[in-house]
Amino acid sequence: MTGSLKQEEGVKKAMDDDQVKFISKKMSYALRHNPDKYSIRLDEEGFTDLKIFLRAMNAIYHFEPALTRDGIQYVIDHSDKKRFEMTETKIRALYGHSFPMTIRKKQAVPPDILYHGTAHRFLKNIMQQGLLPMSRQYVHLSADQETARRVGQRRDSYPAILQIDAASAYVAGIRFYIGNDKVWLSDPIPPEYIRILV
Ligand code: HQG
């Protein structure tokens, strides 16, 4: 068995699914919504120093055993979505930010079509005003319909799926940014680029 596998086994015994979820939620809260509560500073790309982040998380939640870099790697590897990016020395959330200082994301040419899953009760407003970021910094779009369905199910058991004409929106000057392999971010999307699929 390789060293890293052994290490993962060690962490695995110490962390069940509920703990993975708990830590992931707290990481999201700190890195997307309320870094001040943890006294951490994010740079313009949303990264914070990993050692300081670990110290802050352990100070607030008293993890037993203490949360380590390997523990966070385990959470990243065993989560349903790719929410975080960790380097040797830094960590950041890839999307979802809501605090006032806008995180600079990498602009990119989107696929021709993107999707957005939402609740039927929001459709009237969306088709009047377009898709707005609401409490977040960017509009969140999905690369495929299945991902959009899962996003929409958070708010409606039979969610609406919107098809976004990203190619035309991009040509018209609307900016798109990469979140992860399934999530795209964008500026507001006007109604003319939105079609209700279901
Ligand atoms: C709706 C999760 C009325 C929009 C997910 C959505 C995603 C409007 C809600 C990520 C509107 C905002 C983000 C308008 C948009 N009028 N409602 N004009 N424009 N809306 O949670 O996209 O699990 O801020 O349709 O998987 O649902 O946290 O955005 O229903 O990737 O990692 O306003 O969060 O990822 O809701 O989800 P949200 P979202 P995590």
Short mmCIF file of C-alpha atoms and ligand atoms in Angstrom, two decimals:
data_model
loop_
_atom_site.label_atom_id
_atom_site.label_comp_id
_atom_site.label_asym_id
_atom_site.label_seq_id
_atom_site.Cartn_x
_atom_site.Cartn_y
_atom_site.Cartn_z
CA MET A 1 0.00 0.00 0.00
CA THR A 2 1.33 3.44 -0.87
CA GLY A 3 1.93 6.09 1.76
CA SER A 4 -0.92 8.29 0.58
CA LEU A 5 -3.39 5.40 0.57
CA LYS A 6 -2.40 4.49 4.12
CA GLN A 7 -2.87 8.10 5.11
CA GLU A 8 -6.33 8.19 3.50
CA GLU A 9 -7.34 5.04 5.38
CA GLY A 10 -6.29 6.74 8.58
CA VAL A 11 -8.37 9.82 7.83
CA LYS A 12 -11.29 7.71 6.59
CA LYS A 13 -11.66 6.00 9.97
CA ALA A 14 -11.79 9.40 11.62
CA MET A 15 -14.41 10.91 9.27
CA ASP A 16 -17.85 9.64 8.29
CA ASP A 17 -20.22 11.16 5.70
CA ASP A 18 -21.86 13.47 8.24
CA GLN A 19 -18.49 14.84 9.30
CA VAL A 20 -17.48 15.39 5.68
CA LYS A 21 -20.71 17.34 5.14
CA PHE A 22 -20.32 19.31 8.35
CA ILE A 23 -16.76 20.37 7.54
CA SER A 24 -17.67 21.17 3.92
CA LYS A 25 -20.55 23.39 5.05
CA LYS A 26 -18.35 25.27 7.51
CA MET A 27 -15.65 25.67 4.85
CA SER A 28 -18.25 27.05 2.43
CA TYR A 29 -19.51 29.46 5.04
CA ALA A 30 -16.01 30.73 5.79
CA LEU A 31 -14.73 30.91 2.21
CA ARG A 32 -17.92 32.05 0.46
CA HIS A 33 -19.94 34.06 2.91
CA ASN A 34 -18.31 35.20 6.13
CA PRO A 35 -14.48 35.17 6.23
CA ASP A 36 -14.55 37.93 8.87
CA LYS A 37 -16.07 35.58 11.42
CA TYR A 38 -12.96 33.40 11.07
CA SER A 39 -10.57 36.38 10.94
CA ILE A 40 -9.23 35.16 7.62
CA ARG A 41 -8.36 37.37 4.66
CA LEU A 42 -9.12 36.33 1.10
CA ASP A 43 -7.09 37.62 -1.82
CA GLU A 44 -8.77 38.92 -4.99
CA GLU A 45 -9.10 35.37 -6.35
CA GLY A 46 -10.68 34.12 -3.15
CA PHE A 47 -7.63 32.28 -1.81
CA THR A 48 -6.67 32.31 1.84
CA ASP A 49 -3.56 30.98 3.58
CA LEU A 50 -4.10 27.29 4.37
CA LYS A 51 -2.28 27.25 7.73
CA ILE A 52 -4.19 30.27 9.00
CA PHE A 53 -7.46 28.74 7.69
CA LEU A 54 -6.81 25.45 9.52
CA ARG A 55 -5.94 27.29 12.71
CA ALA A 56 -9.16 29.32 12.48
CA MET A 57 -11.37 26.28 11.76
CA ASN A 58 -9.84 24.34 14.66
CA ALA A 59 -10.12 27.29 17.04
CA ILE A 60 -13.83 27.71 16.31
CA TYR A 61 -15.00 24.10 15.97
CA HIS A 62 -12.52 22.25 18.25
CA PHE A 63 -12.23 19.33 15.83
CA GLU A 64 -11.10 16.09 17.49
CA PRO A 65 -8.68 15.07 16.08
CA ALA A 66 -7.65 18.47 14.76
CA LEU A 67 -8.53 19.24 11.13
CA THR A 68 -5.42 18.96 8.94
CA ARG A 69 -4.55 19.47 5.28
CA ASP A 70 -5.14 15.72 4.74
CA GLY A 71 -8.56 16.06 6.37
CA ILE A 72 -9.52 18.85 3.98
CA GLN A 73 -8.19 16.83 1.04
CA TYR A 74 -10.42 13.98 2.21
CA VAL A 75 -13.44 16.30 2.33
CA ILE A 76 -12.67 17.57 -1.18
CA ASP A 77 -12.23 14.04 -2.54
CA HIS A 78 -15.41 12.70 -0.91
CA SER A 79 -17.86 15.56 -1.62
CA ASP A 80 -20.66 15.42 -4.18
CA LYS A 81 -19.40 18.60 -5.90
CA LYS A 82 -16.02 20.20 -6.58
CA ARG A 83 -16.47 23.21 -4.29
CA PHE A 84 -12.90 24.01 -3.25
CA GLU A 85 -9.44 24.26 -4.70
CA MET A 86 -6.42 23.64 -2.48
CA THR A 87 -2.75 24.22 -3.33
CA GLU A 88 0.26 23.47 -1.08
CA THR A 89 -0.25 26.72 0.80
CA LYS A 90 -3.67 28.14 -0.09
CA ILE A 91 -7.35 27.25 -0.30
CA ARG A 92 -10.41 28.85 -1.90
CA ALA A 93 -14.06 28.22 -2.76
CA LEU A 94 -14.55 27.91 -6.53
CA TYR A 95 -18.02 29.51 -6.63
CA GLY A 96 -20.95 30.60 -4.50
CA HIS A 97 -19.46 33.76 -2.96
CA SER A 98 -21.84 36.27 -1.40
CA PHE A 99 -19.74 38.81 0.53
CA PRO A 100 -19.39 42.33 -0.88
CA MET A 101 -15.77 42.17 -2.15
CA THR A 102 -16.20 40.63 -5.60
CA ILE A 103 -13.90 37.69 -6.27
CA ARG A 104 -12.09 37.93 -9.59
CA LYS A 105 -12.94 34.86 -11.66
CA LYS A 106 -11.29 33.69 -14.86
CA GLN A 107 -13.32 34.82 -17.88
CA ALA A 108 -13.83 32.17 -20.54
CA VAL A 109 -15.79 31.42 -23.68
CA PRO A 110 -18.82 29.38 -22.54
CA PRO A 111 -20.24 26.33 -24.28
CA ASP A 112 -23.00 27.31 -26.74
CA ILE A 113 -25.72 26.12 -24.38
CA LEU A 114 -25.83 26.23 -20.58
CA TYR A 115 -28.65 25.38 -18.15
CA HIS A 116 -30.15 26.72 -14.96
CA GLY A 117 -32.32 24.74 -12.55
CA THR A 118 -34.75 26.71 -10.44
CA ALA A 119 -38.17 26.70 -8.82
CA HIS A 120 -41.28 27.18 -10.97
CA ARG A 121 -42.42 29.92 -8.62
CA PHE A 122 -39.46 32.10 -9.71
CA LEU A 123 -40.12 31.79 -13.45
CA LYS A 124 -42.40 34.79 -13.84
CA ASN A 125 -39.78 37.13 -12.35
CA ILE A 126 -36.91 35.46 -14.18
CA MET A 127 -38.65 35.82 -17.55
CA GLN A 128 -39.29 39.50 -16.79
CA GLN A 129 -35.97 40.53 -15.21
CA GLY A 130 -33.63 37.83 -16.45
CA LEU A 131 -31.41 35.69 -14.25
CA LEU A 132 -29.88 37.78 -11.48
CA PRO A 133 -27.13 36.81 -9.02
CA MET A 134 -29.56 37.47 -6.12
CA SER A 135 -27.48 37.16 -2.93
CA ARG A 136 -24.38 35.86 -4.71
CA GLN A 137 -21.73 37.67 -6.75
CA TYR A 138 -22.51 35.91 -10.05
CA VAL A 139 -25.34 34.02 -11.71
CA HIS A 140 -24.69 30.25 -11.41
CA LEU A 141 -25.27 28.09 -14.50
CA SER A 142 -24.91 24.37 -15.08
CA ALA A 143 -22.99 22.64 -17.85
CA ASP A 144 -25.64 19.94 -18.27
CA GLN A 145 -29.31 19.38 -17.60
CA GLU A 146 -28.79 16.76 -14.91
CA THR A 147 -26.67 19.16 -12.86
CA ALA A 148 -29.28 21.89 -13.36
CA ARG A 149 -32.00 19.51 -12.19
CA ARG A 150 -30.10 18.79 -8.99
CA VAL A 151 -29.49 22.50 -8.35
CA GLY A 152 -33.20 23.24 -8.90
CA GLN A 153 -34.27 20.41 -6.62
CA ARG A 154 -32.90 22.37 -3.68
CA ARG A 155 -35.94 24.64 -4.11
CA ASP A 156 -38.59 22.64 -6.01
CA SER A 157 -39.06 18.83 -6.14
CA TYR A 158 -40.00 19.15 -9.83
CA PRO A 159 -37.66 21.97 -10.80
CA ALA A 160 -37.86 24.15 -13.87
CA ILE A 161 -34.95 23.77 -16.28
CA LEU A 162 -33.93 26.83 -18.26
CA GLN A 163 -31.82 26.65 -21.38
CA ILE A 164 -29.43 29.56 -21.80
CA ASP A 165 -28.26 30.66 -25.22
CA ALA A 166 -24.76 31.31 -23.92
CA ALA A 167 -23.23 31.65 -27.38
CA SER A 168 -25.45 34.63 -28.28
CA ALA A 169 -25.18 36.15 -24.80
CA TYR A 170 -21.38 35.94 -25.03
CA VAL A 171 -21.36 37.61 -28.45
CA ALA A 172 -23.57 40.36 -26.99
CA GLY A 173 -20.88 41.07 -24.36
CA ILE A 174 -22.17 39.20 -21.33
CA ARG A 175 -19.21 37.80 -19.41
CA PHE A 176 -18.88 34.17 -18.39
CA TYR A 177 -16.45 32.66 -15.90
CA ILE A 178 -15.34 29.16 -14.98
CA GLY A 179 -16.52 27.76 -11.64
CA ASN A 180 -15.66 24.10 -11.94
CA ASP A 181 -16.26 21.41 -14.59
CA LYS A 182 -20.04 21.53 -13.98
CA VAL A 183 -20.62 25.11 -12.81
CA TRP A 184 -20.33 28.26 -14.91
CA LEU A 185 -20.69 31.77 -13.52
CA SER A 186 -21.93 34.79 -15.41
CA ASP A 187 -23.10 38.36 -15.24
CA PRO A 188 -26.90 38.79 -15.29
CA ILE A 189 -28.60 36.99 -18.18
CA PRO A 190 -31.41 38.97 -19.89
CA PRO A 191 -34.67 37.14 -20.70
CA GLU A 192 -34.04 37.02 -24.46
CA TYR A 193 -31.31 34.40 -23.89
CA ILE A 194 -33.49 32.20 -21.67
CA ARG A 195 -35.85 29.45 -22.80
CA ILE A 196 -37.97 27.38 -20.43
CA LEU A 197 -37.46 23.68 -21.17
CA VAL A 198 -39.63 22.21 -18.39
C1 HQG B 1 -33.30 32.55 -8.53
C2 HQG B 1 -25.23 25.39 -5.06
C3 HQG B 1 -36.47 35.54 -8.97
C4 HQG B 1 -32.41 31.47 -9.09
C5 HQG B 1 -25.82 25.02 -6.40
C6 HQG B 1 -32.14 30.64 -7.82
C7 HQG B 1 -25.25 26.04 -7.36
C8 HQG B 1 -34.41 34.58 -9.41
C9 HQG B 1 -32.20 31.68 -6.70
C10 HQG B 1 -24.95 27.23 -6.48
C11 HQG B 1 -34.10 35.58 -10.35
C12 HQG B 1 -30.83 32.02 -6.16
C13 HQG B 1 -25.87 28.38 -6.76
C14 HQG B 1 -35.08 36.58 -10.57
C15 HQG B 1 -32.44 34.22 -10.26
N1 HQG B 1 -36.23 36.52 -9.87
N2 HQG B 1 -35.57 34.54 -8.72
N3 HQG B 1 -34.90 37.58 -11.45
N4 HQG B 1 -32.88 35.34 -10.86
N5 HQG B 1 -33.36 33.74 -9.39
O1 HQG B 1 -28.69 29.49 -4.29
O2 HQG B 1 -28.05 29.04 -8.84
O3 HQG B 1 -24.24 23.04 -3.13
O4 HQG B 1 -28.11 31.89 -4.91
O5 HQG B 1 -33.05 30.73 -10.09
O6 HQG B 1 -25.51 23.70 -6.78
O7 HQG B 1 -29.68 28.10 -7.09
O8 HQG B 1 -23.82 25.38 -2.44
O9 HQG B 1 -28.30 30.21 -6.69
O10 HQG B 1 -33.15 29.70 -7.61
O11 HQG B 1 -24.13 25.65 -8.07
O12 HQG B 1 -22.04 24.07 -3.59
O13 HQG B 1 -32.74 32.85 -7.27
O14 HQG B 1 -25.15 26.80 -5.13
O15 HQG B 1 -23.98 24.83 -4.86
O16 HQG B 1 -30.37 30.91 -5.44
O17 HQG B 1 -27.22 27.94 -6.74
P1 HQG B 1 -28.83 30.63 -5.24
P2 HQG B 1 -28.39 28.79 -7.42
P3 HQG B 1 -23.48 24.30 -3.41
#
